[in-house]
Amino acid sequence: MFCKMVGSDFNKNFHWSEDRVPNAPQNVRVKTQSTTATLWWDAPPDPTVLIRGYTVEYGEGSISQRILIEGPDSTSFTVTRLAPNTNYVFAVSAYNEAEGEDGTKVMVAAKTRPAEGSQTEKLWPPTSVRARIEEKSGGGSAIVSWDDPNPESAADNSIDATQRQYVINYGVYESDTQQKVRSNAKAVRLTGLTPGKEYEVAVKVVAGDGSESPWSIRDLFLVPDNKSTSRFDWFCRLNDTEMCSIDSSPHWKLCTPKHDTYTQRDAGACPRVQYPSSPAHLTTPAINLPDAQRLCFYFRFALLNFHPGQMKVEIFRDGDHSNRQIVWKTRMANVRTHVVQNVYVPFSQQTSPFKVSVSLKWDGQQMPRVIVHEMDVLSGGCSERSTGQKIMFFFENHSEKLKKKTIVKGSGT
């Protein structure tokens, strides 16, 4: 139970309680535009039950996405990147750390408006912006690439069409000097980078008619200052042919993507049919980023069936498996099934080569049906990368435990 005295006039006889989940939010309302829906509500009426935040869920016809919003005063949220002229269902509930599910959900339904207005409203910003240092250049250049979520139209492919372009904005992190370059491809080489500096980069789409998307989420990357040491961000998108030098226990195999009427699944690492005993792990190769003051581990996974096991992320020095630091963990029972989880875990500077391990543990039953799509180790911390994304932070050390679930307001996807 968590108890907190509230107000000087109530110190003697009033407490917030966390021995049960909150009641349902009141007066839930929704207003839609062509690609967005804004929900707002009043807090549950019982002031004696502690509220740590709210859960917003939505989907076309049925719930398929879940967003956690931290803080009892966060009583509104805008869901973006919705389809125009489409029926959606929304649910809002309050949560705390009492055992059990979230509080009672309040359901509302709404239809987005038909698409209208300028092309600017229809263009989505690039996603998955990522920088890779060119080792042969001695660290002075980087390849920046990204994904474009905007579908191509027939006009884009016509002979006389003005080709879609991308504007790339980059510079030393938090400096006043920024540069812009253009590219017709979804990648660009940045040269003349200063060794030892941390850079930021963002990308936007420019259509043939001159309309533009918003800027993407910024990516941060460190330019190495020592040619003899490998100090590069590490990226691994697991697919049906590539494991990126990951050290895996015998539980795993590579699964191909599956997109049909019943299943929408990207490629990744998933359990074998014959499950060996617990635990299972996926561990990165040795990574060396000694000059990065802030580090971030990102991984993307989905749980395909309910399971009471545990998942955790550990950091340890290369060659020293006995001294492992747990930086994130959760019970699988708390993870919503059939929903892709984007997890960002910040951790402190590592002056020596290190590895990151994702492990699963379970007792007396088969291995959880988990598919891991991506694992990245990034310099520059998590704050900029996670804006607009679902993030789940779980920290633990030997002396005290701190749990934090948060969602930064943004895209809601």
XYZ file of C-alpha atoms in Angstrom:
413
model
C 0.000 0.000 0.000
C 1.169 3.546 -0.755
C -0.037 6.242 1.604
C 0.579 9.980 1.439
C -0.688 12.728 3.726
C -2.432 15.513 1.848
C -2.752 19.127 2.946
C -1.794 20.692 6.245
C -5.413 20.650 7.490
C -5.719 16.919 6.939
C -2.364 15.635 8.156
C -3.877 13.979 11.194
C -6.796 12.115 9.713
C -6.581 11.777 5.895
C -4.537 9.518 3.624
C -4.428 8.592 -0.029
C -4.882 4.845 -0.305
C -3.483 2.458 -2.899
C -5.003 -0.774 -1.647
C -7.515 -0.859 -4.539
C -7.726 0.378 -8.108
C -9.341 3.774 -8.821
C -12.955 4.244 -9.843
C -13.877 5.116 -13.410
C -13.159 8.612 -14.817
C -16.187 10.878 -15.179
C -17.628 12.803 -18.151
C -15.428 11.247 -20.822
C -15.750 13.213 -24.078
C -14.162 12.973 -27.514
C -13.779 15.364 -30.448
C -12.393 14.204 -33.795
C -10.710 15.761 -36.799
C -9.811 13.879 -39.986
C -6.706 12.195 -38.481
C -6.901 12.999 -34.746
C -9.160 12.465 -31.761
C -8.933 14.480 -28.539
C -10.302 12.921 -25.360
C -10.796 14.673 -22.059
C -12.373 13.629 -18.798
C -12.815 14.390 -15.090
C -10.963 12.509 -12.375
C -12.739 9.702 -10.472
C -14.851 11.156 -7.656
C -13.268 9.262 -4.728
C -10.397 11.471 -3.423
C -9.128 8.811 -0.991
C -7.789 6.472 -3.717
C -4.394 7.397 -5.163
C -4.298 7.873 -8.951
C -0.924 7.501 -10.668
C -2.182 8.173 -14.173
C -4.609 7.151 -16.878
C -4.816 4.571 -19.659
C -6.185 5.487 -23.078
C -7.035 2.610 -25.425
C -8.411 2.758 -28.950
C -8.853 0.911 -32.213
C -11.009 0.510 -35.295
C -14.089 -1.339 -34.090
C -12.191 -2.922 -31.161
C -9.322 -1.996 -28.845
C -5.873 -2.599 -30.403
C -3.638 0.204 -29.028
C -2.858 1.130 -25.416
C -1.243 4.308 -24.079
C -0.169 5.010 -20.487
C -0.300 8.645 -19.343
C 1.552 9.451 -16.127
C 0.197 11.877 -13.545
C -3.210 12.364 -11.886
C -3.641 15.830 -13.454
C -3.266 14.573 -17.046
C -6.957 14.510 -17.935
C -6.764 14.931 -21.706
C -4.941 13.298 -24.601
C -4.856 13.621 -28.392
C -4.540 10.447 -30.452
C -2.948 11.130 -33.848
C -2.348 9.331 -37.135
C -5.905 8.033 -37.366
C -7.556 7.155 -40.662
C -10.077 9.694 -42.023
C -13.787 8.843 -42.170
C -13.313 5.799 -39.917
C -15.206 4.536 -36.870
C -13.080 4.212 -33.713
C -13.752 3.022 -30.202
C -11.939 4.601 -27.237
C -11.598 3.608 -23.577
C -10.285 5.640 -20.630
C -9.415 4.253 -17.181
C -7.358 5.331 -14.159
C -4.533 3.242 -12.727
C -2.289 2.916 -9.691
C -0.020 0.166 -8.369
C -2.673 -1.822 -6.550
C -2.701 -5.525 -7.426
C -4.959 -6.379 -10.338
C -6.096 -4.684 -13.525
C -6.598 -0.972 -14.231
C -9.733 0.697 -12.946
C -13.098 0.482 -14.673
C -12.985 1.558 -18.314
C -15.311 4.149 -19.788
C -15.984 3.442 -23.474
C -16.856 6.036 -26.120
C -17.144 5.743 -29.900
C -16.517 8.364 -32.558
C -15.914 8.682 -36.288
C -13.090 10.728 -37.752
C -13.984 13.377 -40.301
C -13.453 12.872 -44.041
C -10.054 13.961 -45.356
C -9.944 17.582 -46.418
C -7.643 20.564 -46.510
C -4.075 20.831 -47.741
C -1.618 18.059 -48.466
C 0.328 19.179 -45.394
C -2.292 17.592 -43.139
C -1.887 14.263 -44.940
C 1.892 14.040 -44.801
C 3.273 12.152 -41.815
C 6.801 12.816 -40.591
C 9.542 10.256 -41.311
C 9.988 7.500 -38.718
C 12.905 5.418 -37.402
C 15.510 8.106 -38.125
C 18.892 6.536 -37.393
C 22.555 7.480 -37.905
C 25.454 5.099 -38.572
C 29.044 6.293 -38.280
C 31.222 5.354 -41.271
C 34.154 3.549 -39.702
C 36.413 3.899 -42.756
C 36.098 7.672 -42.594
C 37.648 7.768 -39.131
C 34.347 8.878 -37.643
C 34.042 12.147 -39.599
C 30.952 11.147 -41.571
C 27.682 9.343 -40.927
C 24.934 7.728 -42.985
C 21.482 8.893 -41.852
C 18.500 6.840 -42.996
C 14.787 6.804 -42.229
C 11.421 5.301 -43.147
C 8.684 7.222 -44.965
C 5.203 6.221 -43.710
C 3.464 8.128 -46.526
C 2.248 5.824 -49.327
C 3.306 6.596 -52.863
C 0.608 7.839 -55.206
C 0.288 7.341 -58.944
C 1.448 10.928 -59.461
C 4.696 10.195 -57.615
C 5.591 7.598 -60.246
C 4.549 9.470 -63.376
C 7.227 10.529 -65.854
C 6.685 14.289 -65.450
C 6.130 14.213 -61.668
C 8.153 16.368 -59.279
C 9.880 13.815 -57.077
C 9.242 13.757 -53.346
C 12.217 15.117 -51.391
C 13.464 15.048 -47.826
C 15.003 17.877 -45.818
C 17.595 16.832 -43.240
C 18.404 19.219 -40.383
C 21.500 18.431 -38.287
C 24.045 19.995 -35.965
C 25.880 19.606 -32.672
C 23.385 18.745 -29.927
C 21.836 21.852 -28.278
C 23.980 24.241 -30.340
C 22.676 27.291 -32.217
C 24.328 26.251 -35.487
C 22.259 23.871 -37.609
C 22.654 22.844 -41.252
C 20.146 21.587 -43.812
C 20.628 19.289 -46.787
C 18.167 17.701 -49.228
C 17.891 14.168 -50.526
C 15.687 12.363 -53.047
C 16.448 9.022 -51.364
C 15.605 7.855 -47.852
C 19.241 8.168 -46.785
C 21.989 10.799 -46.866
C 25.693 10.999 -46.032
C 26.696 13.766 -43.587
C 30.375 14.749 -43.807
C 32.710 17.104 -41.965
C 31.435 16.021 -38.524
C 33.562 17.021 -35.536
C 35.068 14.064 -33.612
C 34.025 13.796 -29.980
C 30.769 15.738 -30.477
C 27.210 14.531 -30.040
C 24.968 15.414 -32.986
C 21.213 15.662 -33.461
C 19.387 15.072 -36.730
C 15.749 15.337 -37.854
C 14.028 14.806 -41.218
C 10.834 16.030 -42.885
C 9.045 15.145 -46.127
C 8.525 17.710 -48.907
C 5.915 16.760 -51.521
C 6.109 17.678 -55.204
C 3.603 20.522 -54.692
C 5.797 22.075 -51.981
C 3.749 20.967 -48.969
C 5.722 19.634 -46.006
C 5.322 17.185 -43.123
C 6.227 18.026 -39.515
C 9.799 17.269 -38.431
C 10.533 13.721 -37.334
C 11.609 12.780 -33.820
C 15.269 13.741 -33.464
C 17.989 11.117 -33.390
C 21.126 11.682 -31.327
C 24.486 10.103 -32.176
C 28.078 10.417 -30.994
C 30.947 11.008 -33.425
C 33.987 9.067 -32.125
C 37.234 10.880 -31.403
C 39.545 7.832 -31.498
C 40.083 5.957 -34.762
C 41.348 2.854 -32.996
C 38.260 2.312 -30.848
C 34.838 1.247 -32.066
C 32.321 3.655 -30.549
C 29.256 3.355 -32.715
C 25.573 3.044 -31.944
C 24.394 -0.533 -32.485
C 21.199 -1.379 -34.373
C 19.597 -4.747 -35.022
C 16.328 -5.293 -36.822
C 15.790 -9.014 -36.507
C 14.513 -10.566 -39.716
C 14.351 -13.982 -41.348
C 18.044 -13.959 -42.334
C 19.912 -11.732 -39.865
C 20.666 -12.007 -36.130
C 23.235 -9.133 -36.017
C 25.829 -11.203 -34.081
C 23.380 -11.588 -31.175
C 24.253 -14.352 -28.707
C 21.048 -16.312 -28.184
C 20.083 -19.256 -26.006
C 18.727 -22.338 -27.872
C 15.143 -21.240 -27.253
C 15.053 -18.884 -30.244
C 14.652 -19.093 -33.997
C 14.111 -16.464 -36.689
C 10.496 -16.064 -37.795
C 9.433 -14.631 -41.131
C 6.872 -11.816 -41.351
C 3.241 -12.823 -41.666
C 0.566 -10.533 -43.052
C -2.796 -12.074 -43.825
C -6.444 -11.814 -42.779
C -5.761 -13.166 -39.306
C -2.178 -12.125 -38.539
C -0.185 -8.908 -38.952
C 3.357 -9.658 -37.746
C 6.820 -8.381 -38.653
C 9.852 -10.654 -38.723
C 11.758 -11.301 -35.507
C 13.153 -13.813 -33.031
C 10.484 -16.148 -31.640
C 10.409 -19.407 -29.588
C 11.130 -22.797 -31.119
C 8.428 -25.466 -31.121
C 10.331 -27.565 -28.563
C 10.984 -25.207 -25.665
C 14.097 -25.914 -23.550
C 13.906 -25.064 -19.862
C 14.058 -21.529 -18.445
C 15.678 -19.002 -18.766
C 15.964 -17.736 -22.350
C 18.089 -14.794 -23.436
C 19.113 -12.580 -26.370
C 22.413 -10.752 -25.757
C 24.082 -8.055 -27.843
C 27.720 -8.277 -28.933
C 30.232 -6.179 -26.962
C 29.583 -2.454 -27.378
C 32.034 0.333 -26.568
C 30.664 3.876 -26.082
C 32.895 5.238 -23.274
C 32.356 8.936 -24.103
C 28.556 8.844 -24.179
C 27.264 10.448 -20.986
C 23.767 9.062 -21.569
C 22.836 5.730 -23.105
C 19.569 4.178 -24.192
C 18.526 0.604 -24.903
C 15.525 0.300 -27.209
C 13.729 -2.908 -28.023
C 10.474 -3.728 -29.740
C 8.527 -6.884 -28.957
C 5.052 -8.375 -28.778
C 3.563 -10.952 -26.411
C 1.266 -13.346 -28.274
C -0.403 -15.053 -25.319
C -0.970 -14.383 -21.619
C 1.867 -15.686 -19.445
C 2.864 -15.264 -15.765
C 6.626 -15.296 -16.457
C 9.113 -12.429 -16.123
C 11.132 -10.373 -18.594
C 14.180 -8.266 -17.722
C 17.016 -6.278 -19.287
C 20.520 -6.462 -17.795
C 23.783 -4.603 -18.442
C 27.156 -6.226 -17.736
C 30.794 -5.752 -18.641
C 32.145 -7.800 -21.497
C 33.676 -10.956 -19.964
C 32.140 -10.399 -16.511
C 28.827 -12.283 -16.369
C 28.748 -12.375 -12.552
C 28.186 -8.644 -12.041
C 24.938 -7.891 -13.886
C 22.867 -4.739 -13.387
C 19.097 -5.022 -13.873
C 17.891 -1.846 -15.585
C 14.352 -2.923 -16.515
C 11.998 -5.758 -15.630
C 8.315 -6.591 -15.748
C 5.915 -9.427 -15.152
C 4.584 -10.787 -18.415
C 1.090 -10.770 -16.898
C 1.256 -6.949 -17.024
C 1.991 -6.894 -20.770
C -0.968 -6.570 -23.103
C -1.048 -9.353 -25.684
C -0.998 -8.804 -29.475
C 0.193 -5.208 -29.075
C 3.686 -4.166 -30.180
C 5.594 -2.705 -27.220
C 8.226 0.011 -27.849
C 10.478 0.014 -24.782
C 13.134 2.679 -24.119
C 15.437 2.026 -21.137
C 17.939 4.756 -20.170
C 21.124 3.730 -18.370
C 24.290 5.391 -17.159
C 27.674 5.872 -18.818
C 29.684 2.686 -19.438
C 33.421 3.360 -19.582
C 34.287 -0.231 -20.514
C 32.936 -2.480 -23.297
C 29.565 -3.890 -22.229
C 26.706 -6.102 -23.337
C 22.927 -5.811 -22.965
C 20.825 -8.916 -22.398
C 17.053 -9.422 -22.676
C 15.991 -12.523 -20.745
C 12.778 -14.418 -19.984
C 12.161 -16.608 -16.943
C 9.233 -18.899 -16.233
C 8.317 -21.827 -13.980
C 6.491 -25.076 -14.682
C 5.105 -24.342 -18.126
C 6.054 -23.578 -21.708
C 8.090 -20.544 -22.721
C 6.084 -17.338 -23.295
C 5.189 -16.778 -26.938
C 7.200 -13.616 -27.439
C 8.507 -12.205 -30.705
C 11.374 -9.683 -30.535
C 11.536 -7.424 -33.595
C 14.366 -5.014 -32.832
C 17.168 -4.286 -30.330
C 19.241 -1.053 -30.399
C 21.910 0.460 -28.125
C 22.061 4.221 -28.618
C 24.187 7.105 -27.398
C 22.493 10.343 -26.408
C 19.900 9.001 -23.969
C 16.222 8.215 -24.477
C 14.370 11.505 -23.986
C 14.396 12.775 -27.569
C 13.917 9.368 -29.162
C 10.892 8.470 -27.041
C 8.871 11.647 -27.684
C 5.541 10.556 -29.046
C 6.268 6.878 -28.462
C 5.099 4.450 -25.831
C 7.888 4.042 -23.270
C 8.080 1.849 -20.222
C 10.841 2.420 -17.681
C 11.478 -0.069 -14.865
C 14.511 0.512 -12.660
C 15.753 -1.643 -9.834
C 18.818 -1.658 -7.609
C 19.820 -3.603 -4.510
C 18.759 -0.998 -1.966
C 15.446 0.286 -3.247
C 12.911 -0.304 -5.991
C 11.422 2.367 -8.195
C 8.783 1.649 -10.819
C 7.797 4.168 -13.409
C 5.335 3.772 -16.235
C 5.009 6.783 -18.517
C 3.864 7.855 -21.910
C 5.082 11.071 -23.428
C 2.243 12.840 -25.177
C 2.609 12.643 -28.914
C 1.501 10.336 -31.675
C -0.308 7.883 -29.435
C 0.826 4.910 -31.497
